[in-house]
């Protein structure tokens, strides 16, 4: 039983690290989008490049949604890790 718990603990630790890495990547992508693409989208709007403006908007929406989903999954993982730890302590 102890070995199974250690394996599960290792899995939780590894998964938690992966969620952290994914969240940092998403945060970086959003930051780049906000800092670099906003001016390009503004320029496209001035040039009346509607398709380009819509493309930037779609990319931004996807990045914000990805960031939110990763944050939600990371929070769920944290809650499950805490629950598992509490269950283990009560055994």
mmCIF file with all atom_site columns, C-alpha atoms in Angstrom:
data_model
loop_
_atom_site.group_PDB
_atom_site.id
_atom_site.type_symbol
_atom_site.label_atom_id
_atom_site.label_alt_id
_atom_site.label_comp_id
_atom_site.label_asym_id
_atom_site.label_entity_id
_atom_site.label_seq_id
_atom_site.pdbx_PDB_ins_code
_atom_site.Cartn_x
_atom_site.Cartn_y
_atom_site.Cartn_z
_atom_site.occupancy
_atom_site.B_iso_or_equiv
_atom_site.pdbx_formal_charge
_atom_site.auth_seq_id
_atom_site.auth_comp_id
_atom_site.auth_asym_id
_atom_site.auth_atom_id
_atom_site.pdbx_PDB_model_num
ATOM 1  C CA . UNK A 1 1  ? 0.000   0.000  0.000   1.00 0.00 ? 1  UNK A CA 1
ATOM 2  C CA . UNK A 1 2  ? 2.834   2.369  0.859   1.00 0.00 ? 2  UNK A CA 1
ATOM 3  C CA . UNK A 1 3  ? 4.441   1.841  -2.548  1.00 0.00 ? 3  UNK A CA 1
ATOM 4  C CA . UNK A 1 4  ? 1.172   2.627  -4.330  1.00 0.00 ? 4  UNK A CA 1
ATOM 5  C CA . UNK A 1 5  ? 0.838   5.822  -2.311  1.00 0.00 ? 5  UNK A CA 1
ATOM 6  C CA . UNK A 1 6  ? 4.421   6.824  -3.131  1.00 0.00 ? 6  UNK A CA 1
ATOM 7  C CA . UNK A 1 7  ? 3.751   6.188  -6.823  1.00 0.00 ? 7  UNK A CA 1
ATOM 8  C CA . UNK A 1 8  ? 0.571   8.251  -6.652  1.00 0.00 ? 8  UNK A CA 1
ATOM 9  C CA . UNK A 1 9  ? 2.371   11.026 -4.776  1.00 0.00 ? 9  UNK A CA 1
ATOM 10 C CA . UNK A 1 10 ? 5.066   11.078 -7.449  1.00 0.00 ? 10 UNK A CA 1
ATOM 11 C CA . UNK A 1 11 ? 2.364   11.276 -10.110 1.00 0.00 ? 11 UNK A CA 1
ATOM 12 C CA . UNK A 1 12 ? 0.658   14.194 -8.332  1.00 0.00 ? 12 UNK A CA 1
ATOM 13 C CA . UNK A 1 13 ? 3.975   16.014 -7.948  1.00 0.00 ? 13 UNK A CA 1
ATOM 14 C CA . UNK A 1 14 ? 4.901   15.511 -11.611 1.00 0.00 ? 14 UNK A CA 1
ATOM 15 C CA . UNK A 1 15 ? 1.462   16.535 -12.816 1.00 0.00 ? 15 UNK A CA 1
ATOM 16 C CA . UNK A 1 16 ? 1.527   19.632 -10.630 1.00 0.00 ? 16 UNK A CA 1
ATOM 17 C CA . UNK A 1 17 ? 4.854   20.641 -12.144 1.00 0.00 ? 17 UNK A CA 1
ATOM 18 C CA . UNK A 1 18 ? 3.474   20.099 -15.649 1.00 0.00 ? 18 UNK A CA 1
ATOM 19 C CA . UNK A 1 19 ? 0.443   22.319 -14.910 1.00 0.00 ? 19 UNK A CA 1
ATOM 20 C CA . UNK A 1 20 ? 2.769   25.016 -13.591 1.00 0.00 ? 20 UNK A CA 1
ATOM 21 C CA . UNK A 1 21 ? 4.874   24.858 -16.763 1.00 0.00 ? 21 UNK A CA 1
ATOM 22 C CA . UNK A 1 22 ? 1.775   24.992 -18.979 1.00 0.00 ? 22 UNK A CA 1
ATOM 23 C CA . UNK A 1 23 ? 0.395   27.953 -17.065 1.00 0.00 ? 23 UNK A CA 1
ATOM 24 C CA . UNK A 1 24 ? 3.668   29.854 -17.399 1.00 0.00 ? 24 UNK A CA 1
ATOM 25 C CA . UNK A 1 25 ? 3.675   29.195 -21.141 1.00 0.00 ? 25 UNK A CA 1
ATOM 26 C CA . UNK A 1 26 ? 0.089   30.411 -21.466 1.00 0.00 ? 26 UNK A CA 1
ATOM 27 C CA . UNK A 1 27 ? 0.806   33.509 -19.368 1.00 0.00 ? 27 UNK A CA 1
ATOM 28 C CA . UNK A 1 28 ? 3.811   34.265 -21.564 1.00 0.00 ? 28 UNK A CA 1
ATOM 29 C CA . UNK A 1 29 ? 1.771   33.856 -24.735 1.00 0.00 ? 29 UNK A CA 1
ATOM 30 C CA . UNK A 1 30 ? -0.934  36.191 -23.409 1.00 0.00 ? 30 UNK A CA 1
ATOM 31 C CA . UNK A 1 31 ? 1.678   38.732 -22.379 1.00 0.00 ? 31 UNK A CA 1
ATOM 32 C CA . UNK A 1 32 ? 3.291   38.662 -25.817 1.00 0.00 ? 32 UNK A CA 1
ATOM 33 C CA . UNK A 1 33 ? -0.115  38.962 -27.441 1.00 0.00 ? 33 UNK A CA 1
ATOM 34 C CA . UNK A 1 34 ? -1.032  41.984 -25.312 1.00 0.00 ? 34 UNK A CA 1
ATOM 35 C CA . UNK A 1 35 ? 2.331   43.708 -25.720 1.00 0.00 ? 35 UNK A CA 1
ATOM 36 C CA . UNK A 1 36 ? 3.108   42.940 -29.351 1.00 0.00 ? 36 UNK A CA 1
ATOM 37 C CA . UNK A 1 37 ? -0.099  42.146 -31.173 1.00 0.00 ? 37 UNK A CA 1
ATOM 38 C CA . UNK A 1 38 ? -2.218  44.995 -29.830 1.00 0.00 ? 38 UNK A CA 1
ATOM 39 C CA . UNK A 1 39 ? -0.270  47.530 -31.869 1.00 0.00 ? 39 UNK A CA 1
ATOM 40 C CA . UNK A 1 40 ? -0.454  45.303 -34.944 1.00 0.00 ? 40 UNK A CA 1
ATOM 41 C CA . UNK A 1 41 ? -4.209  44.925 -34.532 1.00 0.00 ? 41 UNK A CA 1
ATOM 42 C CA . UNK A 1 42 ? -4.533  48.697 -34.141 1.00 0.00 ? 42 UNK A CA 1
ATOM 43 C CA . UNK A 1 43 ? -2.512  49.235 -37.296 1.00 0.00 ? 43 UNK A CA 1
ATOM 44 C CA . UNK A 1 44 ? -4.673  46.716 -39.163 1.00 0.00 ? 44 UNK A CA 1
ATOM 45 C CA . UNK A 1 45 ? -7.818  48.519 -37.974 1.00 0.00 ? 45 UNK A CA 1
ATOM 46 C CA . UNK A 1 46 ? -6.471  51.852 -39.247 1.00 0.00 ? 46 UNK A CA 1
ATOM 47 C CA . UNK A 1 47 ? -5.779  50.211 -42.599 1.00 0.00 ? 47 UNK A CA 1
ATOM 48 C CA . UNK A 1 48 ? -9.313  48.740 -42.552 1.00 0.00 ? 48 UNK A CA 1
ATOM 49 C CA . UNK A 1 49 ? -7.987  45.186 -42.725 1.00 0.00 ? 49 UNK A CA 1
ATOM 50 C CA . UNK A 1 50 ? -11.092 43.650 -41.186 1.00 0.00 ? 50 UNK A CA 1
ATOM 51 C CA . UNK A 1 51 ? -10.005 40.030 -41.656 1.00 0.00 ? 51 UNK A CA 1
ATOM 52 C CA . UNK A 1 52 ? -6.695  40.730 -39.937 1.00 0.00 ? 52 UNK A CA 1
ATOM 53 C CA . UNK A 1 53 ? -8.406  42.485 -37.022 1.00 0.00 ? 53 UNK A CA 1
ATOM 54 C CA . UNK A 1 54 ? -10.796 39.543 -36.658 1.00 0.00 ? 54 UNK A CA 1
ATOM 55 C CA . UNK A 1 55 ? -7.876  37.110 -36.769 1.00 0.00 ? 55 UNK A CA 1
ATOM 56 C CA . UNK A 1 56 ? -6.088  38.964 -33.958 1.00 0.00 ? 56 UNK A CA 1
ATOM 57 C CA . UNK A 1 57 ? -9.315  39.002 -31.949 1.00 0.00 ? 57 UNK A CA 1
ATOM 58 C CA . UNK A 1 58 ? -9.768  35.266 -32.468 1.00 0.00 ? 58 UNK A CA 1
ATOM 59 C CA . UNK A 1 59 ? -6.178  34.570 -31.424 1.00 0.00 ? 59 UNK A CA 1
ATOM 60 C CA . UNK A 1 60 ? -6.610  36.708 -28.309 1.00 0.00 ? 60 UNK A CA 1
ATOM 61 C CA . UNK A 1 61 ? -9.859  34.983 -27.385 1.00 0.00 ? 61 UNK A CA 1
ATOM 62 C CA . UNK A 1 62 ? -8.223  31.576 -27.772 1.00 0.00 ? 62 UNK A CA 1
ATOM 63 C CA . UNK A 1 63 ? -5.228  32.594 -25.642 1.00 0.00 ? 63 UNK A CA 1
ATOM 64 C CA . UNK A 1 64 ? -7.386  34.003 -22.843 1.00 0.00 ? 64 UNK A CA 1
ATOM 65 C CA . UNK A 1 65 ? -9.568  30.888 -22.893 1.00 0.00 ? 65 UNK A CA 1
ATOM 66 C CA . UNK A 1 66 ? -6.508  28.620 -22.824 1.00 0.00 ? 66 UNK A CA 1
ATOM 67 C CA . UNK A 1 67 ? -5.057  30.552 -19.893 1.00 0.00 ? 67 UNK A CA 1
ATOM 68 C CA . UNK A 1 68 ? -8.358  30.283 -17.984 1.00 0.00 ? 68 UNK A CA 1
ATOM 69 C CA . UNK A 1 69 ? -8.710  26.558 -18.654 1.00 0.00 ? 69 UNK A CA 1
ATOM 70 C CA . UNK A 1 70 ? -5.155  25.853 -17.539 1.00 0.00 ? 70 UNK A CA 1
ATOM 71 C CA . UNK A 1 71 ? -5.660  27.913 -14.366 1.00 0.00 ? 71 UNK A CA 1
ATOM 72 C CA . UNK A 1 72 ? -8.883  26.022 -13.637 1.00 0.00 ? 72 UNK A CA 1
ATOM 73 C CA . UNK A 1 73 ? -7.217  22.651 -14.201 1.00 0.00 ? 73 UNK A CA 1
ATOM 74 C CA . UNK A 1 74 ? -4.270  23.680 -12.036 1.00 0.00 ? 74 UNK A CA 1
ATOM 75 C CA . UNK A 1 75 ? -6.656  24.717 -9.249  1.00 0.00 ? 75 UNK A CA 1
ATOM 76 C CA . UNK A 1 76 ? -8.540  21.419 -9.548  1.00 0.00 ? 76 UNK A CA 1
ATOM 77 C CA . UNK A 1 77 ? -5.257  19.529 -9.341  1.00 0.00 ? 77 UNK A CA 1
ATOM 78 C CA . UNK A 1 78 ? -4.261  21.469 -6.235  1.00 0.00 ? 78 UNK A CA 1
ATOM 79 C CA . UNK A 1 79 ? -7.594  20.741 -4.554  1.00 0.00 ? 79 UNK A CA 1
ATOM 80 C CA . UNK A 1 80 ? -7.300  17.025 -5.368  1.00 0.00 ? 80 UNK A CA 1
ATOM 81 C CA . UNK A 1 81 ? -3.739  16.952 -4.048  1.00 0.00 ? 81 UNK A CA 1
ATOM 82 C CA . UNK A 1 82 ? -4.883  18.560 -0.790  1.00 0.00 ? 82 UNK A CA 1
ATOM 83 C CA . UNK A 1 83 ? -7.794  16.125 -0.530  1.00 0.00 ? 83 UNK A CA 1
ATOM 84 C CA . UNK A 1 84 ? -5.524  13.139 -1.108  1.00 0.00 ? 84 UNK A CA 1
ATOM 85 C CA . UNK A 1 85 ? -3.070  14.439 1.470   1.00 0.00 ? 85 UNK A CA 1
ATOM 86 C CA . UNK A 1 86 ? -5.829  14.923 4.031   1.00 0.00 ? 86 UNK A CA 1
ATOM 87 C CA . UNK A 1 87 ? -7.225  11.432 3.299   1.00 0.00 ? 87 UNK A CA 1
ATOM 88 C CA . UNK A 1 88 ? -3.777  9.959  3.789   1.00 0.00 ? 88 UNK A CA 1
ATOM 89 C CA . UNK A 1 89 ? -3.329  11.762 7.118   1.00 0.00 ? 89 UNK A CA 1
ATOM 90 C CA . UNK A 1 90 ? -6.661  10.478 8.406   1.00 0.00 ? 90 UNK A CA 1
ATOM 91 C CA . UNK A 1 91 ? -5.763  6.820  7.694   1.00 0.00 ? 91 UNK A CA 1
#
